[in-house]
C-alpha positions as a Markdown table, in Angstrom:
| # | Residue | x | y | z |
|---|---|---|---|---|
| 1 | Met | 120.1 | 121.6 | 96.5 |
| 2 | Leu | 121.4 | 120.6 | 99.9 |
| 3 | Ser | 123.1 | 123.3 | 102.0 |
| 4 | Ile | 126.7 | 122.9 | 103.1 |
| 5 | Ser | 125.5 | 122.3 | 106.7 |
| 6 | Arg | 123.1 | 119.7 | 105.6 |
| 7 | Arg | 125.7 | 118.0 | 103.4 |
| 8 | Ala | 128.0 | 117.9 | 106.4 |
| 9 | Ala | 125.2 | 116.5 | 108.6 |
| 10 | Leu | 124.6 | 113.8 | 106.0 |
| 11 | Ala | 128.2 | 112.9 | 105.9 |
| 12 | Val | 128.3 | 112.6 | 109.7 |
| 13 | Leu | 125.2 | 110.4 | 109.7 |
| 14 | Ala | 126.6 | 108.2 | 107.0 |
| 15 | Cys | 129.8 | 107.7 | 109.0 |
| 16 | Thr | 127.7 | 106.9 | 112.0 |
| 17 | Phe | 125.3 | 104.5 | 110.4 |
| 18 | Leu | 127.1 | 102.7 | 107.6 |
| 19 | Leu | 128.9 | 99.7 | 108.9 |
| 20 | Ser | 131.2 | 99.5 | 105.9 |
| 21 | Gly | 133.0 | 102.7 | 106.8 |
| 22 | Cys | 132.7 | 106.4 | 106.3 |
| 23 | Val | 131.3 | 106.5 | 102.8 |
| 24 | Ser | 128.4 | 108.3 | 101.3 |
| 25 | Pro | 125.1 | 106.6 | 100.6 |
| 26 | Pro | 124.6 | 105.6 | 97.0 |
| 27 | Pro | 123.3 | 108.3 | 94.7 |
| 28 | Pro | 119.6 | 108.3 | 93.8 |
| 29 | Ala | 118.5 | 106.8 | 90.5 |
| 30 | Glu | 117.9 | 110.1 | 88.7 |
| 31 | Ala | 116.2 | 108.3 | 85.8 |
| 32 | Glu | 113.3 | 107.2 | 88.0 |
| 33 | Gln | 110.5 | 109.7 | 87.5 |
| 34 | Arg | 108.5 | 110.0 | 90.7 |
| 35 | Val | 106.9 | 113.4 | 90.3 |
| 36 | Phe | 104.1 | 113.7 | 87.7 |
| 37 | Ala | 102.7 | 117.2 | 88.3 |
| 38 | Glu | 104.3 | 120.7 | 88.1 |
| 39 | Pro | 104.1 | 123.0 | 91.2 |
| 40 | Glu | 101.6 | 125.8 | 91.1 |
| 41 | Asp | 102.7 | 129.3 | 90.5 |
| 42 | Gly | 104.0 | 130.9 | 93.7 |
| 43 | Ala | 103.9 | 127.7 | 95.6 |
| 44 | Tyr | 107.5 | 128.0 | 96.8 |
| 45 | Pro | 109.1 | 128.9 | 99.1 |
| 46 | Val | 106.6 | 127.8 | 101.7 |
| 47 | Thr | 106.8 | 127.5 | 105.5 |
| 48 | Ile | 104.7 | 124.8 | 107.1 |
| 49 | Glu | 103.9 | 125.0 | 110.8 |
| 50 | His | 103.7 | 121.8 | 112.9 |
| 51 | Ala | 104.0 | 120.5 | 116.4 |
| 52 | Tyr | 107.8 | 120.7 | 116.5 |
| 53 | Gly | 108.2 | 124.2 | 114.9 |
| 54 | Ser | 108.1 | 125.0 | 111.2 |
| 55 | Thr | 109.7 | 123.7 | 108.1 |
| 56 | Glu | 110.6 | 125.6 | 105.0 |
| 57 | Val | 110.4 | 123.9 | 101.6 |
| 58 | Thr | 112.1 | 125.9 | 98.9 |
| 59 | Thr | 111.6 | 123.8 | 95.8 |
| 60 | Gln | 109.4 | 120.9 | 94.6 |
| 61 | Pro | 110.7 | 117.8 | 96.2 |
| 62 | Lys | 111.7 | 114.9 | 94.0 |
| 63 | Arg | 112.5 | 112.2 | 96.6 |
| 64 | Val | 110.0 | 112.0 | 99.4 |
| 65 | Val | 110.0 | 109.6 | 102.3 |
| 66 | Ala | 106.6 | 109.1 | 104.0 |
| 67 | Ile | 106.4 | 108.2 | 107.6 |
| 68 | Gly | 103.3 | 107.3 | 109.5 |
| 69 | Trp | 99.8 | 106.5 | 108.3 |
| 70 | Ser | 98.5 | 107.4 | 104.8 |
| 71 | Gly | 101.3 | 109.8 | 103.9 |
| 72 | Ala | 102.3 | 107.9 | 100.8 |
| 73 | Asp | 98.6 | 107.5 | 99.9 |
| 74 | Ile | 98.0 | 111.2 | 100.0 |
| 75 | Ala | 101.3 | 112.2 | 98.3 |
| 76 | Ile | 100.4 | 110.0 | 95.4 |
| 77 | Gln | 97.1 | 111.8 | 95.1 |
| 78 | Phe | 99.2 | 114.9 | 94.4 |
| 79 | Gly | 101.2 | 113.1 | 91.7 |
| 80 | Thr | 104.3 | 112.4 | 93.8 |
| 81 | Val | 105.3 | 108.8 | 94.4 |
| 82 | Pro | 107.5 | 108.5 | 97.5 |
| 83 | Val | 110.8 | 106.7 | 97.4 |
| 84 | Ala | 109.9 | 104.9 | 100.7 |
| 85 | Gln | 106.9 | 104.3 | 103.0 |
| 86 | Gly | 105.7 | 102.0 | 105.7 |
| 87 | His | 104.0 | 98.7 | 105.3 |
| 88 | Ala | 100.2 | 98.8 | 104.6 |
| 89 | Thr | 98.5 | 98.0 | 107.9 |
| 90 | Gly | 95.8 | 95.4 | 108.1 |
| 91 | Ile | 96.4 | 93.5 | 104.8 |
| 92 | Glu | 98.9 | 91.0 | 103.6 |
| 93 | Ala | 100.5 | 93.3 | 101.1 |
| 94 | Asp | 103.0 | 96.1 | 101.1 |
| 95 | Tyr | 100.6 | 98.6 | 99.5 |
| 96 | Tyr | 96.9 | 99.2 | 99.7 |
| 97 | Pro | 95.1 | 98.2 | 96.4 |
| 98 | Trp | 94.2 | 101.8 | 95.6 |
| 99 | Val | 97.8 | 102.8 | 96.1 |
| 100 | Ser | 99.1 | 100.1 | 93.8 |
| 101 | Glu | 96.5 | 101.0 | 91.1 |
| 102 | Ala | 97.5 | 104.7 | 91.3 |
| 103 | Ile | 101.2 | 104.0 | 91.0 |
| 104 | Glu | 100.7 | 101.6 | 88.1 |
| 105 | Lys | 98.5 | 104.3 | 86.4 |
| 106 | Leu | 101.3 | 106.8 | 86.8 |
| 107 | Gly | 103.9 | 104.3 | 85.6 |
| 108 | Ala | 106.2 | 105.1 | 88.5 |
| 109 | Pro | 108.5 | 102.7 | 90.5 |
| 110 | Phe | 106.9 | 101.5 | 93.7 |
| 111 | Pro | 108.2 | 102.9 | 97.0 |
| 112 | Ser | 110.6 | 100.8 | 99.0 |
| 113 | Val | 108.9 | 99.6 | 102.2 |
| 114 | Asp | 110.2 | 99.5 | 105.8 |
| 115 | Pro | 108.1 | 98.7 | 108.8 |
| 116 | Ser | 109.7 | 101.4 | 110.9 |
| 117 | Leu | 108.2 | 104.0 | 108.7 |
| 118 | Glu | 104.7 | 102.9 | 109.7 |
| 119 | Arg | 105.0 | 102.7 | 113.5 |
| 120 | Gly | 107.6 | 102.4 | 116.1 |
| 121 | Glu | 111.1 | 103.8 | 116.2 |
| 122 | Val | 112.2 | 105.2 | 112.8 |
| 123 | Asp | 115.2 | 103.5 | 111.2 |
| 124 | Leu | 117.3 | 106.6 | 110.5 |
| 125 | Glu | 119.8 | 104.7 | 108.5 |
| 126 | Tyr | 117.1 | 103.4 | 106.2 |
| 127 | Val | 115.8 | 106.9 | 105.7 |
| 128 | Leu | 119.3 | 108.3 | 105.1 |
| 129 | Met | 119.9 | 105.6 | 102.4 |
| 130 | Gln | 116.8 | 106.8 | 100.5 |
| 131 | Gln | 118.5 | 110.2 | 99.9 |
| 132 | Pro | 115.3 | 112.1 | 100.4 |
| 133 | Asp | 114.8 | 115.8 | 99.8 |
| 134 | Leu | 111.7 | 115.9 | 101.9 |
| 135 | Ile | 110.4 | 113.7 | 104.8 |
| 136 | Val | 106.6 | 113.9 | 105.6 |
| 137 | Ala | 105.4 | 112.6 | 108.9 |
| 138 | Ile | 102.2 | 114.5 | 109.0 |
| 139 | Asn | 100.1 | 111.7 | 110.6 |
| 140 | Ser | 102.6 | 109.9 | 112.7 |
| 141 | Gly | 104.0 | 109.5 | 116.2 |
| 142 | Ile | 107.6 | 110.6 | 115.7 |
| 143 | Thr | 109.2 | 112.0 | 118.8 |
| 144 | Glu | 110.9 | 115.4 | 118.9 |
| 145 | Ala | 114.3 | 113.6 | 119.0 |
| 146 | Glu | 113.4 | 111.7 | 115.9 |
| 147 | Tyr | 112.2 | 114.9 | 114.3 |
| 148 | Lys | 115.5 | 116.6 | 115.0 |
| 149 | Ala | 117.5 | 113.6 | 113.6 |
| 150 | Leu | 115.3 | 113.4 | 110.5 |
| 151 | Ser | 115.7 | 117.1 | 109.9 |
| 152 | Glu | 119.5 | 116.6 | 109.7 |
| 153 | Ile | 118.8 | 114.3 | 106.7 |
| 154 | Ala | 116.1 | 116.4 | 104.9 |
| 155 | Pro | 113.5 | 119.0 | 105.7 |
| 156 | Thr | 110.9 | 117.2 | 107.8 |
| 157 | Ile | 107.2 | 118.0 | 108.4 |
| 158 | Ala | 105.7 | 116.6 | 111.6 |
| 159 | Phe | 102.0 | 116.4 | 112.7 |
| 160 | Pro | 100.2 | 119.7 | 113.3 |
| 161 | Ser | 99.5 | 119.2 | 117.0 |
| 162 | Glu | 99.2 | 115.7 | 118.6 |
| 163 | Pro | 100.7 | 112.4 | 117.4 |
| 164 | Trp | 98.4 | 110.2 | 115.4 |
| 165 | Ala | 95.6 | 112.8 | 115.5 |
| 166 | Thr | 95.9 | 114.5 | 112.1 |
| 167 | Thr | 92.6 | 114.8 | 110.3 |
| 168 | Val | 92.4 | 113.8 | 106.7 |
| 169 | Asp | 91.7 | 117.5 | 105.7 |
| 170 | Glu | 94.8 | 118.7 | 107.6 |
| 171 | His | 96.9 | 116.0 | 106.0 |
| 172 | Ile | 95.7 | 117.0 | 102.5 |
| 173 | Gln | 96.3 | 120.7 | 103.1 |
| 174 | Met | 99.8 | 120.2 | 104.6 |
| 175 | Met | 100.8 | 117.7 | 101.9 |
| 176 | Gly | 99.5 | 120.0 | 99.2 |
| 177 | Ala | 101.5 | 122.9 | 100.5 |
| 178 | Ala | 104.7 | 120.8 | 100.8 |
| 179 | Leu | 104.4 | 119.3 | 97.3 |
| 180 | Gly | 103.6 | 122.7 | 95.7 |
| 181 | Arg | 99.9 | 122.2 | 94.9 |
| 182 | Pro | 97.9 | 124.0 | 97.6 |
| 183 | Ala | 95.0 | 124.9 | 95.2 |
| 184 | Tyr | 94.8 | 121.3 | 94.1 |
| 185 | Ala | 94.4 | 120.3 | 97.8 |
| 186 | Thr | 91.1 | 122.2 | 97.9 |
| 187 | Gln | 90.1 | 120.6 | 94.6 |
| 188 | Ile | 90.8 | 117.1 | 96.0 |
| 189 | Glu | 88.5 | 117.8 | 98.9 |
| 190 | Lys | 85.7 | 119.0 | 96.6 |
| 191 | Asp | 86.1 | 116.0 | 94.3 |
| 192 | Thr | 85.9 | 113.6 | 97.2 |
| 193 | Thr | 82.8 | 115.3 | 98.6 |
| 194 | Gln | 81.2 | 115.0 | 95.2 |
| 195 | Arg | 82.2 | 111.4 | 94.8 |
| 196 | Ile | 80.4 | 110.5 | 98.0 |
| 197 | Ala | 77.4 | 112.6 | 97.1 |
| 198 | Asp | 77.1 | 110.8 | 93.8 |
| 199 | Val | 77.1 | 107.4 | 95.6 |
| 200 | Ala | 74.6 | 108.7 | 98.1 |
| 201 | Ala | 72.3 | 109.8 | 95.3 |
| 202 | Ala | 72.4 | 106.3 | 93.9 |
| 203 | His | 71.3 | 105.0 | 97.3 |
| 204 | Pro | 68.4 | 107.0 | 98.4 |
| 205 | Glu | 67.3 | 104.1 | 100.7 |
| 206 | Leu | 70.2 | 105.1 | 103.1 |
| 207 | Ser | 68.8 | 108.6 | 103.8 |
| 208 | Gly | 67.7 | 108.9 | 107.4 |
| 209 | Val | 68.8 | 105.4 | 108.4 |
| 210 | Thr | 70.3 | 105.5 | 111.9 |
| 211 | Tyr | 73.6 | 103.7 | 112.3 |
| 212 | Leu | 76.2 | 102.7 | 114.9 |
| 213 | His | 79.8 | 102.1 | 113.8 |
| 214 | Ser | 82.0 | 100.2 | 116.3 |
| 215 | Phe | 84.5 | 97.5 | 116.9 |
| 216 | Leu | 83.4 | 94.2 | 118.2 |
| 217 | Pro | 83.0 | 93.8 | 122.0 |
| 218 | Ser | 86.3 | 93.0 | 123.7 |
| 219 | Asp | 86.8 | 90.1 | 126.1 |
| 220 | Asp | 86.3 | 92.4 | 129.1 |
| 221 | Gly | 82.9 | 93.6 | 127.8 |
| 222 | Gln | 84.0 | 97.0 | 126.5 |
| 223 | Val | 83.1 | 98.3 | 123.1 |
| 224 | Val | 84.9 | 101.0 | 121.1 |
| 225 | Val | 82.4 | 103.2 | 119.3 |
| 226 | Phe | 83.2 | 105.7 | 116.6 |
| 227 | Gly | 81.8 | 109.2 | 117.1 |
| 228 | Ser | 80.4 | 111.6 | 114.5 |
| 229 | Val | 83.8 | 113.5 | 114.4 |
| 230 | Asp | 85.6 | 110.3 | 113.2 |
| 231 | Pro | 86.4 | 110.3 | 109.4 |
| 232 | Arg | 84.7 | 106.9 | 109.1 |
| 233 | Ala | 81.5 | 108.2 | 110.7 |
| 234 | Gln | 81.6 | 111.3 | 108.5 |
| 235 | Ile | 81.8 | 109.2 | 105.4 |
| 236 | Leu | 78.8 | 107.2 | 106.5 |
| 237 | Glu | 76.8 | 110.3 | 107.3 |
| 238 | Ala | 77.7 | 111.8 | 103.9 |
| 239 | Leu | 76.1 | 108.7 | 102.4 |
| 240 | Gly | 72.8 | 109.7 | 104.2 |
| 241 | Leu | 73.0 | 107.7 | 107.4 |
| 242 | Glu | 72.2 | 109.5 | 110.7 |
| 243 | Pro | 73.9 | 109.0 | 114.1 |
| 244 | Leu | 71.8 | 107.7 | 117.0 |
| 245 | Ala | 70.9 | 110.3 | 119.6 |
| 246 | Gly | 72.1 | 107.9 | 122.2 |
| 247 | Thr | 75.5 | 107.7 | 120.5 |
| 248 | Leu | 75.8 | 111.4 | 120.3 |
| 249 | Glu | 75.0 | 111.7 | 124.0 |
| 250 | Leu | 77.7 | 109.2 | 124.9 |
| 251 | Gln | 80.1 | 111.0 | 122.7 |
| 252 | Arg | 79.4 | 114.3 | 124.4 |
| 253 | Lys | 79.9 | 112.8 | 127.8 |
| 254 | Ala | 83.2 | 111.4 | 126.7 |
| 255 | Gly | 84.4 | 114.9 | 125.5 |
| 256 | Asp | 83.6 | 114.6 | 121.8 |
| 257 | Pro | 86.5 | 112.3 | 120.8 |
| 258 | Ala | 86.7 | 110.5 | 117.5 |
| 259 | Ser | 86.2 | 107.2 | 119.3 |
| 260 | Phe | 85.3 | 106.3 | 122.8 |
| 261 | Thr | 84.8 | 103.2 | 124.9 |
| 262 | Val | 81.5 | 102.2 | 126.4 |
| 263 | Ser | 80.4 | 99.4 | 128.7 |
| 264 | Met | 78.5 | 96.5 | 127.3 |
| 265 | Glu | 75.5 | 97.7 | 129.3 |
| 266 | Gln | 75.6 | 101.1 | 127.6 |
| 267 | Phe | 76.2 | 99.5 | 124.2 |
| 268 | Leu | 73.1 | 97.2 | 124.5 |
| 269 | Gln | 70.9 | 100.2 | 125.1 |
| 270 | Leu | 71.6 | 101.6 | 121.6 |
| 271 | Asn | 69.3 | 100.4 | 118.9 |
| 272 | Pro | 70.4 | 101.6 | 115.4 |
| 273 | Asp | 68.7 | 100.7 | 112.2 |
| 274 | Val | 72.0 | 99.3 | 111.1 |
| 275 | His | 75.2 | 98.3 | 112.9 |
| 276 | Val | 78.3 | 98.9 | 110.7 |
| 277 | Val | 81.3 | 96.8 | 111.7 |
| 278 | Ile | 84.6 | 95.9 | 110.0 |
| 279 | Ser | 85.5 | 92.3 | 110.6 |
| 280 | Asp | 86.0 | 89.0 | 108.8 |
| 281 | Glu | 83.2 | 86.5 | 109.1 |
| 282 | Asp | 85.1 | 84.0 | 111.3 |
| 283 | Thr | 86.0 | 86.7 | 113.9 |
| 284 | Trp | 82.4 | 88.0 | 113.8 |
| 285 | Arg | 80.9 | 84.5 | 114.4 |
| 286 | Glu | 83.3 | 84.0 | 117.3 |
| 287 | Ala | 82.4 | 87.3 | 118.9 |
| 288 | Val | 78.7 | 86.5 | 118.7 |
| 289 | Ala | 79.1 | 83.0 | 120.0 |
| 290 | Ala | 81.3 | 84.2 | 122.9 |
| 291 | Asn | 78.9 | 86.9 | 124.2 |
| 292 | Ala | 75.3 | 86.0 | 124.9 |
| 293 | Ala | 74.3 | 89.6 | 125.5 |
| 294 | Phe | 75.8 | 90.7 | 122.2 |
| 295 | Gln | 74.1 | 87.7 | 120.5 |
| 296 | Ser | 70.7 | 88.9 | 121.7 |
| 297 | Trp | 71.3 | 92.6 | 120.9 |
| 298 | Thr | 68.4 | 93.6 | 118.6 |
| 299 | Pro | 70.5 | 94.6 | 115.6 |
| 300 | Val | 72.3 | 91.2 | 115.8 |
| 301 | Ser | 69.2 | 89.1 | 116.4 |
| 302 | Glu | 67.3 | 90.9 | 113.6 |
| 303 | Asn | 70.2 | 90.7 | 111.1 |
| 304 | Arg | 70.7 | 94.5 | 111.0 |
| 305 | Val | 74.5 | 94.2 | 110.8 |
| 306 | Ala | 76.4 | 95.5 | 107.8 |
| 307 | Leu | 79.5 | 93.4 | 108.1 |
| 308 | Ile | 82.4 | 94.8 | 106.0 |
| 309 | Asp | 84.4 | 91.6 | 105.8 |
| 310 | Asp | 86.8 | 92.5 | 103.0 |
| 311 | Pro | 89.9 | 93.8 | 104.7 |
| 312 | Ala | 90.8 | 96.3 | 102.0 |
| 313 | Thr | 87.3 | 97.7 | 101.8 |
| 314 | Gly | 87.3 | 98.1 | 105.6 |
| 315 | Leu | 90.6 | 99.9 | 105.4 |
| 316 | Ala | 89.4 | 102.2 | 102.7 |
| 317 | Leu | 86.8 | 103.4 | 105.2 |
| 318 | Ala | 89.3 | 103.5 | 108.1 |
| 319 | Thr | 92.0 | 105.5 | 106.3 |
| 320 | Ala | 89.3 | 107.8 | 104.7 |
| 321 | Thr | 91.8 | 109.2 | 102.2 |
| 322 | Pro | 90.5 | 110.4 | 98.8 |
| 323 | Leu | 92.2 | 107.5 | 96.9 |
| 324 | Gly | 90.8 | 105.0 | 99.4 |
| 325 | Ile | 87.3 | 106.5 | 99.4 |
| 326 | Asp | 87.2 | 106.5 | 95.6 |
| 327 | Trp | 88.3 | 102.9 | 95.5 |
| 328 | Gly | 86.0 | 101.5 | 98.3 |
| 329 | Ile | 82.9 | 103.8 | 98.6 |
| 330 | Asp | 80.7 | 101.8 | 96.2 |
| 331 | Ala | 81.3 | 98.5 | 98.0 |
| 332 | Ile | 80.7 | 100.2 | 101.4 |
| 333 | Ala | 77.4 | 101.7 | 100.3 |
| 334 | Asp | 76.3 | 98.5 | 98.6 |
| 335 | Arg | 76.9 | 96.4 | 101.7 |
| 336 | Ile | 74.9 | 98.8 | 103.9 |
| 337 | Ser | 72.2 | 99.1 | 101.3 |
| 338 | Arg | 71.7 | 95.4 | 101.1 |
| 339 | Val | 71.2 | 95.1 | 104.9 |
| 340 | Val | 68.8 | 98.1 | 104.9 |
| 341 | Thr | 66.6 | 96.8 | 102.0 |
| 342 | Glu | 66.6 | 93.2 | 103.4 |
| 343 | Thr | 65.5 | 94.3 | 106.9 |
| 344 | Arg | 62.8 | 96.4 | 105.4 |
| 345 | Gly | 61.2 | 93.3 | 104.0 |
| 346 | Glu | 62.5 | 93.8 | 100.4 |
| 347 | Gly | 64.6 | 90.7 | 100.5 |
| 348 | Gly | 65.6 | 87.7 | 102.6 |
| 349 | Ala | 67.7 | 87.6 | 105.8 |
| 350 | Ser | 71.1 | 89.2 | 105.7 |
């Protein structure tokens, strides 16, 4: 239930935002089931610490608004389908395919979508109209001012320390606490680890293969490389791949970030067994044609490139959420495996 002070705040916000006059937002559709799991015993009340303070959640939320990256994805994993979320980044759809499939399996209504809930300045009026009882912005870039405004609408949970720097494990643990399923959060992590291990066991040829995962070279000759602390790299290593010693050294010199930028000269000195890159084929061909040095780089000239050219599969690796991993891990492993076996002489050119 909303407190008197929060009801008053909502009324003020409604008066401020609604152009048609000082009226309350429409009531939520109570018949729409969006929560499909009961809270665990003793889950509430819970206080969750974050960058802007702490937020108390007293009962299981029924209408959740997800702000930022992967919040809706992870909430759905816990059996709660948000009332609103941002647009799926990187594909021509409102929802990632694994999110759509999970919602359809639950039989829930799909969340409404607003671009401001993904990145940029949050549309407070839009959030208000959703009548949320919890706002999760655990992996987002909301400002402190936005946090304070959102908190007047509903209890709001921001990122744990830095904007856009929440790890998947942190996201799962904080979401699990907020949605009343902290023990299940741990089980999700165990199940995901086992899922990757099962795929790795089916691909023993990947064990010990050195890899480099990066973006394509930019026009100015710089390359963004993903370090071993990045979730994408951690998934690849869980499949049995090993990071190059040279990559680890560059990562150390950069201060051990999740990703770091190297010069083309530094990049060309690296020689992995397989180069993993997410790109469509046209962009890949253009990048190779535009850069003679990249074209002659040994992994490229010897067809040792695992090109993940399906946008959704690439995003499953990039988001690294349990739902996304479960959906995409087979295709990722199969693509890398094909390159490894072909370049070992067990097939034709990649």
